[in-house]
Amino acid sequence: MKQYFRILAYGKPYLGLVGINVLFSIVSIIFGIFSLALLKPFLDLLFEQQELVTSAPELAFNKDAIVGNFNLFISDIIREKGKSQALVTVSVIIVISFFLKNITLYLSKFFLAPVRFGVIHDIRNKLYNKVLRLPVSYFSEKRKGDVISRMTTDVVEMEWTIMGSIEMILRDPVSIIAFMVVLFSMSAKLTLFAIILFPVSGALIGFLGKSLRRTSGKGQRKLGEILSIVEETLGGLRVLKAFNAEETADKRFQQNNRSLYKTLVRLLRKRDLASPMSEFLGVTVMAFVMWYGGSMVLSGEGGLDAATFITFVLLLSQLLAPIKSLANGYSQIQKGTASAERILEIIDAEESIKDTPDAKSLKEFTTGIELKDVSFAYEDKKVLKNINLTIPKGKTIALVGQSGSGKSTLADLVARFYDIKEGQILLDGISSKEYKLHDYRQQMGIVSQQSILFNDTILSNIALGVENPDKERVIEAAKIANAHDFIMDTENGYETNIGDGGGKLSGGQKQRISIARAIFKNPPILILDEATSALDTESEKLVQDALYKLMQNRTTLVIAHRLSTIQHADEIIVMHEGQIVERGTHTELVAKKGTYNKLYELQAFD
Ligand code: ADP
Ligand code: MG
């Protein structure tokens, strides 16, 4: 239930509307009871039980005063215009009060709609924002499809269940209390008799709710798995086809889907139990009351007359509706709580990389970056061991080494995608953790092996993160990146949409757009992680040329697969299994005849 209240807390900004809703609900309930209570004088008239009264009790807001005044009103009509006219009057009043009951009921719903969807709207925003803030490591541990499922299906589920039952939660208890008060005033004995059976029903429904919640959680998890599979399939469709893996993929999907189906059937069966169960329990109560009350009327004991008894039974039957819907609402809430839990898990996830309260701003990068005794492990296995390294401002430092030696990890640490636990990364002598994250990243441009492009225009991809970019500057950047010519050849030039992940472009073109993006951002520090290794020789030349232009007058950390591209670096760092094994300029390292020289000789034949 904790999660439930936390979700409800998101309704805080809407308390005013909730208040209006409750107000209209109460008015509506009063009209509802009033219109039913009118049945008693109606029946009295019909059975000729109405005793004419001539004086009214003092005006007050209690049952005797209201009933007394109403009796006087009816008596006056009977005296002046006859019984049939009184019958008409009572009927008209019943119609009017039912009309008012329903108008106010509608109004209460009217004001609740923005609350219901407002809360969901806010939670969606919050989730998306959270996903943007969470460190990249969060998503390597969680499956993407599961996160998507939490942000979509779980939110919808919560909208249906928790927010859907909010109306009942606000309305039904008031309704139940109001009916109880009236019933008590009519016959305390009968009312007490009726509520003896409540705890039994409560226990049954509570048990059902718990079970529903478990099954619902299972269902949502399964749905997440299915979304993960779909997401992976769409991303890897080419490979699935090329390796004739469609059948295996299909089988895997069908298995998961089947298991989801089973869970959902079980879930619905459990949920559907709530309503008939509470109705049956309610009717049992009714039958007991009818039997007990009926014998009271017959024996004349307790001063219960037939008209009062019939009205009592009618009101009691009306009481069953809110009780039933409350029971239903409770099981809906239990079902939705499973989704709420999954949503709150994301909202509560730790933003391990964020600004400290006294984070420093960083206007200008002045001296350089220094890694001091940096060690790093993803889980248990150490990936970097005691790295010491300086990148002075304006210099180019190259990282080379076998694949898996930790080069990309080192670059990710410099970009603060992960925080280090051992050692320090200093920028201008101050730990990277002490800067405002935004300012720190503003200093860096990153081009990696895989160009990450968005399904948007070329212009927006180059000017990523900038609203209303200066088109001239974008074109300038594209020209330096050797991208302008091919962009002009596309259908709509800079306004061309490049499709999902840039699917409409070749690898070299994508990479040149990534480079143009880095040029456009114009950061003082550049991180190039094998920016050309995915390209053919032809486009590599174009991209390499673009990179050289980009690197001019900048501080660069370049990871290269092809050693010919980094020969001019100010320092070359050779890494092996997370450690620096050699360092120096190209000439020094070749002369040393060590690891670097071996790598270099191997590539000489490329
Ligand atoms: P390089 O870029 O030099 O090829 P990486 O820095 O990518 O090497 O990887 C170094 C080591 O860290 C590898 O052994 C790799 O398996 C491991 N590794 C890389 N990324 C992750 C990750 N997100 N979680 C766990 N291990 C990782
Ligand atoms: Mg790498």
XYZ file of C-alpha atoms and ligand atoms in Angstrom:
634
model
C 0.000 0.000 0.000
C 3.011 2.256 0.473
C 3.436 2.528 -3.284
C -0.233 3.350 -3.647
C 0.017 6.328 -1.348
C 3.180 7.489 -3.034
C 1.337 7.534 -6.350
C -1.560 9.373 -4.729
C 0.925 11.951 -3.469
C 1.422 12.967 -7.095
C -2.129 14.299 -6.882
C -1.027 17.096 -4.559
C -1.090 19.834 -7.222
C -4.670 18.848 -7.970
C -6.031 19.002 -4.449
C -8.314 21.928 -5.341
C -10.032 19.904 -8.024
C -10.266 16.928 -5.713
C -11.975 19.181 -3.193
C -14.559 20.314 -5.773
C -15.116 16.702 -6.743
C -15.728 15.621 -3.158
C -18.104 18.524 -2.633
C -20.222 17.620 -5.646
C -20.080 13.974 -4.649
C -21.466 14.737 -1.235
C -24.266 16.859 -2.690
C -25.035 14.096 -5.140
C -25.135 11.477 -2.403
C -27.478 13.649 -0.351
C -29.836 14.047 -3.290
C -29.643 10.308 -3.911
C -30.640 9.447 -0.385
C -33.254 12.159 -0.291
C -34.933 10.942 -3.446
C -35.101 7.418 -2.102
C -36.272 8.526 1.308
C -39.215 10.188 -0.447
C -40.498 6.705 -1.065
C -41.724 6.476 2.486
C -44.273 9.351 2.253
C -45.164 8.061 -1.201
C -45.974 4.637 0.198
C -47.749 6.152 3.181
C -49.953 8.072 0.802
C -50.648 4.966 -1.217
C -51.434 2.825 1.818
C -53.410 5.662 3.365
C -51.128 5.775 6.353
C -50.495 9.471 6.157
C -51.624 11.233 9.274
C -52.386 14.840 8.544
C -50.313 17.208 10.596
C -51.088 20.820 11.203
C -47.967 22.168 12.838
C -44.346 21.856 11.945
C -41.554 21.198 14.412
C -38.935 23.892 14.843
C -36.664 24.350 11.848
C -33.475 22.372 12.359
C -31.135 20.149 10.418
C -32.120 16.799 11.833
C -34.272 13.937 10.769
C -37.334 14.829 12.858
C -37.384 18.409 11.674
C -36.961 17.491 8.021
C -39.545 14.707 8.145
C -41.947 16.873 10.156
C -41.729 19.771 7.734
C -42.135 17.519 4.769
C -45.191 15.898 6.366
C -46.715 19.305 6.926
C -46.030 20.200 3.295
C -47.774 17.035 2.072
C -50.606 17.388 4.570
C -51.267 20.900 3.286
C -51.505 19.649 -0.272
C -53.795 16.781 0.678
C -56.077 19.138 2.593
C -56.221 21.706 -0.188
C -56.060 19.673 -3.393
C -56.649 16.054 -2.517
C -54.543 12.911 -2.365
C -53.951 12.372 -6.038
C -52.462 15.831 -6.348
C -50.154 15.023 -3.437
C -49.063 11.872 -5.257
C -48.179 13.932 -8.302
C -46.234 16.409 -6.178
C -44.204 13.668 -4.494
C -43.441 12.079 -7.869
C -42.300 15.381 -9.317
C -40.049 15.990 -6.323
C -38.542 12.524 -6.790
C -37.788 13.277 -10.435
C -36.239 16.634 -9.603
C -34.045 15.278 -6.877
C -32.870 12.407 -9.077
C -32.073 14.951 -11.762
C -30.043 17.010 -9.302
C -28.341 13.892 -8.027
C -27.135 13.006 -11.510
C -26.149 16.535 -12.490
C -23.972 16.832 -9.407
C -22.635 13.345 -10.015
C -21.587 14.387 -13.513
C -20.022 17.575 -12.208
C -18.018 15.634 -9.665
C -16.657 13.429 -12.466
C -16.062 16.473 -14.654
C -13.657 17.950 -12.141
C -11.946 14.649 -11.484
C -10.898 13.969 -15.083
C -7.970 16.435 -15.042
C -6.794 14.899 -11.774
C -6.817 11.382 -13.147
C -4.838 12.204 -16.256
C -2.822 15.016 -14.708
C -1.191 12.625 -12.285
C -0.389 10.203 -15.105
C 0.923 13.039 -17.257
C 3.220 14.194 -14.462
C 4.476 10.695 -13.780
C 5.264 10.169 -17.465
C 7.260 13.388 -17.575
C 9.046 12.445 -14.410
C 9.946 9.009 -15.787
C 11.312 10.352 -19.045
C 13.313 12.987 -17.265
C 14.658 10.347 -14.916
C 15.754 8.146 -17.785
C 17.728 11.061 -19.183
C 19.443 11.539 -15.858
C 20.251 7.976 -14.978
C 23.842 6.938 -15.607
C 24.561 4.792 -18.665
C 25.497 1.926 -16.380
C 21.844 1.630 -15.294
C 20.833 0.627 -18.779
C 23.543 -1.918 -19.297
C 22.142 -3.775 -16.312
C 18.471 -3.421 -17.231
C 16.963 -4.530 -20.496
C 15.819 -1.715 -22.679
C 12.473 -3.332 -23.435
C 11.759 -3.680 -19.750
C 12.397 0.018 -19.199
C 10.184 0.874 -22.173
C 7.478 -1.380 -20.820
C 7.595 0.318 -17.444
C 7.320 3.714 -19.096
C 4.400 2.708 -21.295
C 2.293 -0.300 -20.352
C 2.825 0.039 -16.624
C 1.849 3.680 -16.745
C -1.293 2.814 -18.716
C -2.092 0.005 -16.310
C -1.751 2.391 -13.417
C -3.982 4.896 -15.142
C -6.689 2.268 -15.504
C -6.443 0.827 -12.060
C -5.151 3.267 -9.479
C -6.342 6.490 -11.076
C -9.480 4.780 -12.362
C -10.520 3.835 -8.882
C -9.749 7.179 -7.348
C -13.329 8.260 -7.927
C -14.603 5.312 -5.937
C -12.092 5.929 -3.198
C -13.244 9.511 -2.853
C -16.920 8.811 -3.208
C -17.816 5.425 -1.846
C -16.754 5.822 1.774
C -18.784 9.045 2.011
C -21.674 7.295 0.373
C -21.463 4.324 2.700
C -21.318 6.509 5.788
C -24.242 8.626 4.630
C -26.385 5.584 3.902
C -25.427 4.043 7.218
C -26.475 7.170 9.100
C -29.861 7.186 7.410
C -30.324 3.457 7.874
C -29.420 3.779 11.543
C -31.979 6.505 11.982
C -34.612 4.256 10.456
C -33.821 1.115 12.414
C -30.676 0.722 14.463
C -31.402 -2.903 15.160
C -31.725 -3.913 11.530
C -28.640 -1.905 10.534
C -26.501 -3.545 13.207
C -27.764 -6.881 12.042
C -26.713 -6.079 8.504
C -23.160 -4.964 9.293
C -22.301 -8.035 11.342
C -21.601 -9.775 8.064
C -19.199 -7.094 6.775
C -15.907 -8.247 8.336
C -16.256 -11.661 6.722
C -16.592 -10.095 3.281
C -13.713 -7.715 4.032
C -11.347 -10.565 4.856
C -12.249 -12.462 1.704
C -11.733 -9.435 -0.504
C -8.426 -8.543 1.156
C -7.120 -12.018 0.481
C -8.163 -11.815 -3.130
C -6.452 -8.435 -3.505
C -3.062 -9.738 -2.400
C -3.215 -12.589 -4.808
C -4.234 -10.247 -7.626
C -1.258 -8.041 -6.970
C 1.206 -10.897 -7.255
C -0.254 -12.116 -10.511
C -0.404 -8.621 -11.924
C 3.277 -8.026 -11.153
C 4.092 -11.233 -12.957
C 2.020 -10.160 -15.958
C 3.740 -6.797 -16.215
C 7.164 -8.413 -16.001
C 6.244 -10.809 -18.781
C 5.005 -7.927 -20.892
C 8.346 -6.248 -20.333
C 10.124 -9.370 -21.555
C 8.021 -9.414 -24.683
C 8.781 -5.784 -25.382
C 12.465 -6.511 -24.921
C 12.279 -9.256 -27.486
C 10.437 -7.036 -29.954
C 12.911 -4.254 -29.424
C 15.880 -6.559 -29.987
C 14.255 -8.143 -32.997
C 13.621 -4.829 -34.696
C 17.202 -3.804 -34.047
C 18.667 -7.071 -35.257
C 16.319 -7.999 -38.072
C 19.093 -8.181 -40.654
C 21.158 -10.560 -38.589
C 18.176 -12.734 -37.734
C 17.407 -13.076 -41.430
C 21.013 -13.585 -42.496
C 21.523 -16.380 -39.978
C 18.157 -17.976 -40.679
C 17.272 -17.436 -37.064
C 13.677 -16.395 -37.704
C 12.312 -19.695 -36.512
C 14.222 -19.697 -33.238
C 13.245 -16.102 -32.643
C 9.639 -16.909 -33.419
C 9.630 -19.857 -31.038
C 11.138 -17.773 -28.285
C 8.537 -15.087 -28.790
C 5.685 -17.573 -28.873
C 6.857 -19.165 -25.639
C 6.955 -15.824 -23.889
C 3.669 -14.775 -25.381
C 2.023 -18.015 -24.301
C 3.246 -17.573 -20.792
C 1.943 -13.995 -20.774
C -1.395 -15.261 -22.023
C -1.640 -17.750 -19.191
C -0.815 -15.123 -16.618
C -3.327 -12.679 -18.060
C -6.113 -15.254 -18.091
C -5.395 -16.099 -14.486
C -5.299 -12.396 -13.656
C -8.627 -11.640 -15.259
C -10.258 -14.638 -13.618
C -9.074 -13.459 -10.243
C -10.135 -9.893 -10.878
C -13.547 -10.922 -12.094
C -14.048 -12.788 -8.875
C -14.208 -9.580 -6.860
C -17.485 -8.334 -8.263
C -19.653 -11.479 -8.067
C -18.171 -12.340 -4.718
C -19.094 -9.022 -3.198
C -22.480 -9.043 -4.861
C -23.257 -12.494 -3.543
C -22.143 -11.541 -0.055
C -24.287 -8.425 -0.340
C -27.363 -10.309 -1.407
C -26.871 -12.756 1.420
C -26.881 -9.821 3.792
C -30.036 -8.511 2.078
C -31.819 -11.827 2.432
C -30.998 -12.011 6.121
C -32.206 -8.467 6.604
C -35.409 -9.147 4.690
C -36.097 -12.203 6.745
C -35.262 -10.558 10.061
C -36.902 -7.212 9.255
C -39.926 -8.885 7.725
C -40.544 -10.825 10.908
C -40.134 -7.600 12.876
C -42.872 -5.987 10.795
C -45.125 -9.010 11.096
C -44.756 -9.225 14.854
C -45.031 -5.443 15.241
C -41.928 -5.578 17.410
C -39.467 -2.613 17.348
C -42.105 -0.243 15.966
C -41.157 -1.015 12.344
C -43.964 -0.337 9.871
C -44.170 -1.792 6.379
C -43.416 1.452 4.497
C -40.329 2.167 6.582
C -39.151 -1.398 6.113
C -39.535 -1.295 2.326
C -37.670 2.017 2.203
C -35.015 0.532 4.448
C -34.514 -2.442 2.147
C -34.357 -0.167 -0.870
C -31.736 2.060 0.751
C -29.807 -0.988 1.863
C -29.764 -2.291 -1.690
C -28.374 1.086 -2.742
C -25.703 0.761 -0.091
C -24.582 -2.466 -1.685
C -23.510 -0.669 -4.852
C -20.804 1.494 -3.228
C -19.662 -1.432 -1.115
C -19.325 -3.561 -4.189
C -17.516 -0.860 -6.104
C -15.212 -0.225 -3.167
C -14.349 -3.915 -3.105
C -13.780 -3.764 -6.839
C -11.713 -0.615 -6.509
C -9.624 -2.255 -3.841
C -8.774 -5.195 -6.050
C -8.067 -2.841 -8.968
C -5.707 -0.900 -6.757
C -3.937 -4.052 -5.703
C -3.552 -4.956 -9.338
C -2.207 -1.504 -10.180
C 0.160 -1.432 -7.245
C 2.291 -4.027 -8.993
C 2.755 -1.532 -11.839
C 3.265 1.345 -9.435
C 6.074 -0.639 -7.853
C 7.788 -1.078 -11.212
C 7.412 2.608 -12.026
C 8.676 3.760 -8.664
C 11.688 1.506 -9.059
C 12.813 3.718 -11.920
C 11.870 6.935 -10.162
C 13.800 5.816 -7.084
C 16.837 4.548 -8.980
C 19.963 6.273 -7.804
C 21.333 9.006 -10.031
C 24.870 8.139 -9.131
C 26.316 10.788 -11.425
C 24.891 14.160 -10.545
C 25.923 17.572 -9.317
C 27.021 17.872 -5.729
C 25.241 20.700 -3.875
C 28.311 22.922 -4.126
C 29.298 21.939 -7.684
C 31.634 24.392 -9.363
C 30.853 25.982 -12.670
C 33.432 25.727 -15.404
C 33.737 28.585 -17.853
C 36.979 27.881 -19.600
C 39.305 24.950 -19.903
C 42.809 26.236 -19.279
C 45.558 23.753 -18.459
C 44.720 20.123 -19.085
C 43.284 16.813 -17.963
C 45.106 14.525 -15.603
C 44.348 10.957 -14.617
C 45.930 10.054 -11.299
C 46.208 6.437 -10.304
C 42.846 5.594 -11.829
C 41.556 2.063 -11.428
C 38.155 0.892 -12.545
C 36.017 -2.234 -12.589
C 32.559 -2.712 -14.124
C 31.587 -5.473 -11.748
C 34.379 -7.474 -10.151
C 36.911 -7.722 -12.903
C 39.340 -4.817 -12.956
C 39.344 -3.227 -16.379
C 41.777 -0.390 -15.660
C 44.701 -0.558 -13.253
C 46.618 2.436 -11.919
C 46.425 4.649 -14.942
C 48.499 7.828 -14.804
C 48.156 10.120 -17.732
C 48.226 13.810 -18.594
C 46.552 15.471 -21.548
C 47.911 19.021 -21.630
C 45.762 21.635 -23.262
C 46.204 21.757 -27.029
C 47.959 18.382 -27.266
C 46.861 15.138 -28.819
C 47.216 11.966 -26.802
C 46.615 8.642 -28.530
C 45.551 5.372 -26.941
C 46.420 2.167 -28.708
C 46.225 -1.456 -27.711
C 44.406 -4.709 -28.234
C 40.683 -4.763 -28.255
C 39.452 -5.222 -24.696
C 42.463 -3.510 -23.181
C 40.280 -0.791 -21.675
C 40.656 2.123 -24.088
C 36.957 2.894 -24.472
C 36.480 2.511 -20.756
C 39.154 5.117 -20.168
C 37.491 7.496 -22.623
C 34.094 6.927 -20.917
C 35.647 7.768 -17.581
C 37.054 11.015 -18.933
C 33.578 11.875 -20.250
C 32.184 10.997 -16.793
C 29.789 8.373 -18.044
C 30.932 6.334 -15.082
C 32.278 7.610 -11.816
C 35.522 6.224 -10.553
C 36.027 4.903 -7.080
C 39.826 4.703 -7.092
C 42.086 7.491 -8.223
C 41.156 10.876 -9.646
C 40.448 12.551 -12.914
C 41.405 16.200 -12.704
C 40.445 18.932 -15.077
C 42.520 22.062 -14.566
C 43.653 20.540 -11.309
C 40.169 20.013 -9.885
C 38.418 16.640 -9.624
C 35.891 16.099 -12.395
C 33.311 15.186 -9.758
C 33.393 18.704 -8.354
C 32.221 20.421 -11.520
C 28.661 20.863 -12.621
C 28.015 17.969 -14.938
C 26.556 20.223 -17.602
C 29.575 22.546 -17.615
C 31.981 19.631 -17.617
C 30.377 17.887 -20.569
C 30.090 21.196 -22.380
C 33.882 21.056 -22.734
C 33.816 17.765 -24.594
C 32.949 16.526 -28.027
C 32.732 12.821 -28.570
C 32.884 10.876 -31.808
C 32.765 7.146 -31.369
C 32.907 4.112 -33.596
C 29.157 3.834 -33.834
C 27.606 7.037 -34.994
C 24.502 7.665 -32.929
C 21.958 9.508 -35.029
C 18.310 10.288 -34.377
C 15.310 9.942 -36.598
C 15.212 13.633 -37.454
C 16.553 16.035 -40.052
C 20.256 16.318 -40.833
C 20.165 19.833 -39.450
C 18.802 18.744 -36.074
C 21.255 15.873 -35.925
C 24.206 18.170 -36.412
C 22.900 20.845 -34.070
C 21.890 18.276 -31.444
C 20.658 19.870 -28.232
C 20.450 23.344 -29.704
C 17.058 24.919 -30.299
C 16.793 27.103 -33.386
C 20.378 26.591 -34.535
C 22.115 29.020 -36.838
C 21.924 27.283 -40.180
C 25.010 29.039 -41.500
C 27.070 27.578 -38.678
C 25.622 24.122 -39.299
C 26.612 24.339 -42.954
C 30.039 25.568 -41.962
C 30.478 22.575 -39.648
C 29.265 20.178 -42.340
C 31.737 21.626 -44.818
C 34.663 21.096 -42.465
C 33.428 17.552 -41.862
C 33.388 16.856 -45.629
C 29.671 16.249 -45.330
C 28.237 19.265 -47.118
C 28.399 17.789 -50.615
C 26.554 14.575 -49.888
C 24.018 16.430 -47.750
C 23.240 18.698 -50.714
C 22.730 15.589 -52.834
C 19.990 14.291 -50.541
C 16.377 15.028 -51.348
C 15.780 17.987 -49.059
C 19.343 18.927 -48.196
C 19.728 19.806 -44.537
C 16.024 19.224 -43.965
C 16.209 15.600 -45.098
C 15.038 13.127 -42.514
C 17.668 10.436 -42.127
C 15.427 7.662 -40.796
C 15.810 5.471 -37.740
C 19.394 5.605 -36.518
C 20.375 7.296 -39.760
C 19.385 4.185 -41.688
C 19.139 6.088 -44.965
C 22.840 6.988 -44.899
C 26.034 5.014 -45.479
C 28.449 4.345 -42.633
C 30.886 6.999 -43.802
C 28.130 9.555 -44.217
C 26.781 8.858 -40.763
C 30.227 9.254 -39.305
C 30.787 12.563 -41.061
C 27.521 13.834 -39.618
C 28.746 12.795 -36.170
C 31.931 14.711 -36.810
C 30.016 17.740 -38.065
C 28.057 17.546 -34.813
C 31.272 17.701 -32.809
C 32.550 20.578 -34.949
C 29.300 22.443 -34.468
C 29.494 22.081 -30.709
C 33.050 23.439 -30.936
C 34.303 21.965 -27.654
C 37.872 22.530 -26.446
C 38.295 18.812 -25.664
C 37.734 16.007 -28.139
C 37.363 12.328 -27.520
C 37.629 10.181 -30.633
C 36.999 6.509 -30.000
C 37.922 4.564 -33.121
C 35.996 7.085 -35.136
C 37.162 5.679 -38.467
C 37.504 1.984 -37.810
C 34.074 1.062 -39.130
C 34.713 2.652 -42.504
C 36.088 1.576 -45.839
C 39.360 3.082 -47.029
C 37.658 5.540 -49.333
C 35.379 7.121 -46.779
C 38.000 6.711 -44.103
C 40.154 9.175 -46.012
C 37.321 11.694 -46.095
C 36.518 11.150 -42.439
C 40.163 11.207 -41.382
C 40.654 14.449 -43.204
C 37.603 15.855 -41.409
C 38.991 14.646 -38.109
C 42.348 16.316 -38.654
C 40.558 19.581 -39.235
C 38.459 18.996 -36.125
C 41.528 18.266 -33.998
C 43.273 21.503 -34.880
C 43.756 23.750 -31.855
C 42.015 21.293 -29.605
C 42.904 18.965 -26.789
C 42.333 15.483 -28.057
C 42.172 11.998 -26.683
C 42.195 9.751 -29.709
C 41.747 6.015 -29.725
C 42.879 4.563 -32.996
C 42.753 1.212 -34.452
C 44.868 2.154 -37.434
C 48.222 3.373 -36.190
C 48.979 5.400 -39.302
C 46.377 7.920 -38.188
C 48.022 8.746 -34.872
C 51.676 8.950 -35.755
C 51.693 12.679 -35.154
C 50.193 12.476 -31.681
C 52.179 14.253 -28.994
C 52.186 11.127 -26.907
C 51.124 7.579 -27.676
C 49.978 5.418 -24.802
C 50.082 1.684 -25.346
C 47.636 -0.278 -23.222
C 47.509 -3.935 -22.425
C 44.948 -5.582 -20.146
C 44.053 -2.371 -18.400
C 47.585 -1.165 -17.857
C 49.878 1.252 -19.622
C 52.786 -0.765 -20.937
C 54.587 1.784 -23.110
C 54.416 5.478 -23.785
C 56.221 7.969 -25.959
C 56.172 9.480 -29.435
C 55.875 7.355 -32.527
C 59.617 7.510 -33.267
C 60.547 6.707 -29.672
C 58.200 3.732 -29.533
C 59.344 2.312 -32.854
C 62.946 2.623 -31.741
C 62.069 0.792 -28.512
C 61.061 -2.268 -30.537
C 58.403 -3.245 -27.991
C 54.641 -3.844 -28.145
C 53.954 -0.748 -30.216
C 56.549 -1.654 -32.772
C 55.043 -5.115 -33.101
C 51.583 -3.666 -33.701
C 53.029 -1.174 -36.144
C 54.848 -3.810 -38.160
C 51.728 -5.965 -38.324
C 49.804 -3.062 -39.818
C 52.507 -2.081 -42.271
C 51.034 -4.594 -44.673
C 47.507 -3.143 -44.480
P 38.632 -1.460 -25.724
O 37.909 -0.207 -26.022
O 40.072 -1.267 -25.446
O 38.432 -2.496 -26.743
P 36.804 -1.647 -23.514
O 37.173 -0.502 -22.648
O 35.626 -1.504 -24.375
O 38.074 -2.070 -24.369
O 36.610 -2.917 -22.604
C 37.500 -3.292 -21.606
C 36.953 -4.477 -20.821
O 35.812 -4.114 -20.119
C 36.565 -5.648 -21.712
O 37.055 -6.809 -21.102
C 35.060 -5.647 -21.707
O 34.587 -6.948 -21.718
C 34.730 -4.960 -20.403
N 33.509 -4.129 -20.509
C 33.315 -3.125 -21.374
N 32.090 -2.541 -21.172
C 31.522 -3.191 -20.151
C 30.269 -3.064 -19.458
N 29.357 -2.120 -19.762
N 30.016 -3.913 -18.447
C 30.918 -4.865 -18.108
N 32.106 -5.045 -18.707
C 32.439 -4.213 -19.717
Mg 36.666 0.307 -27.661
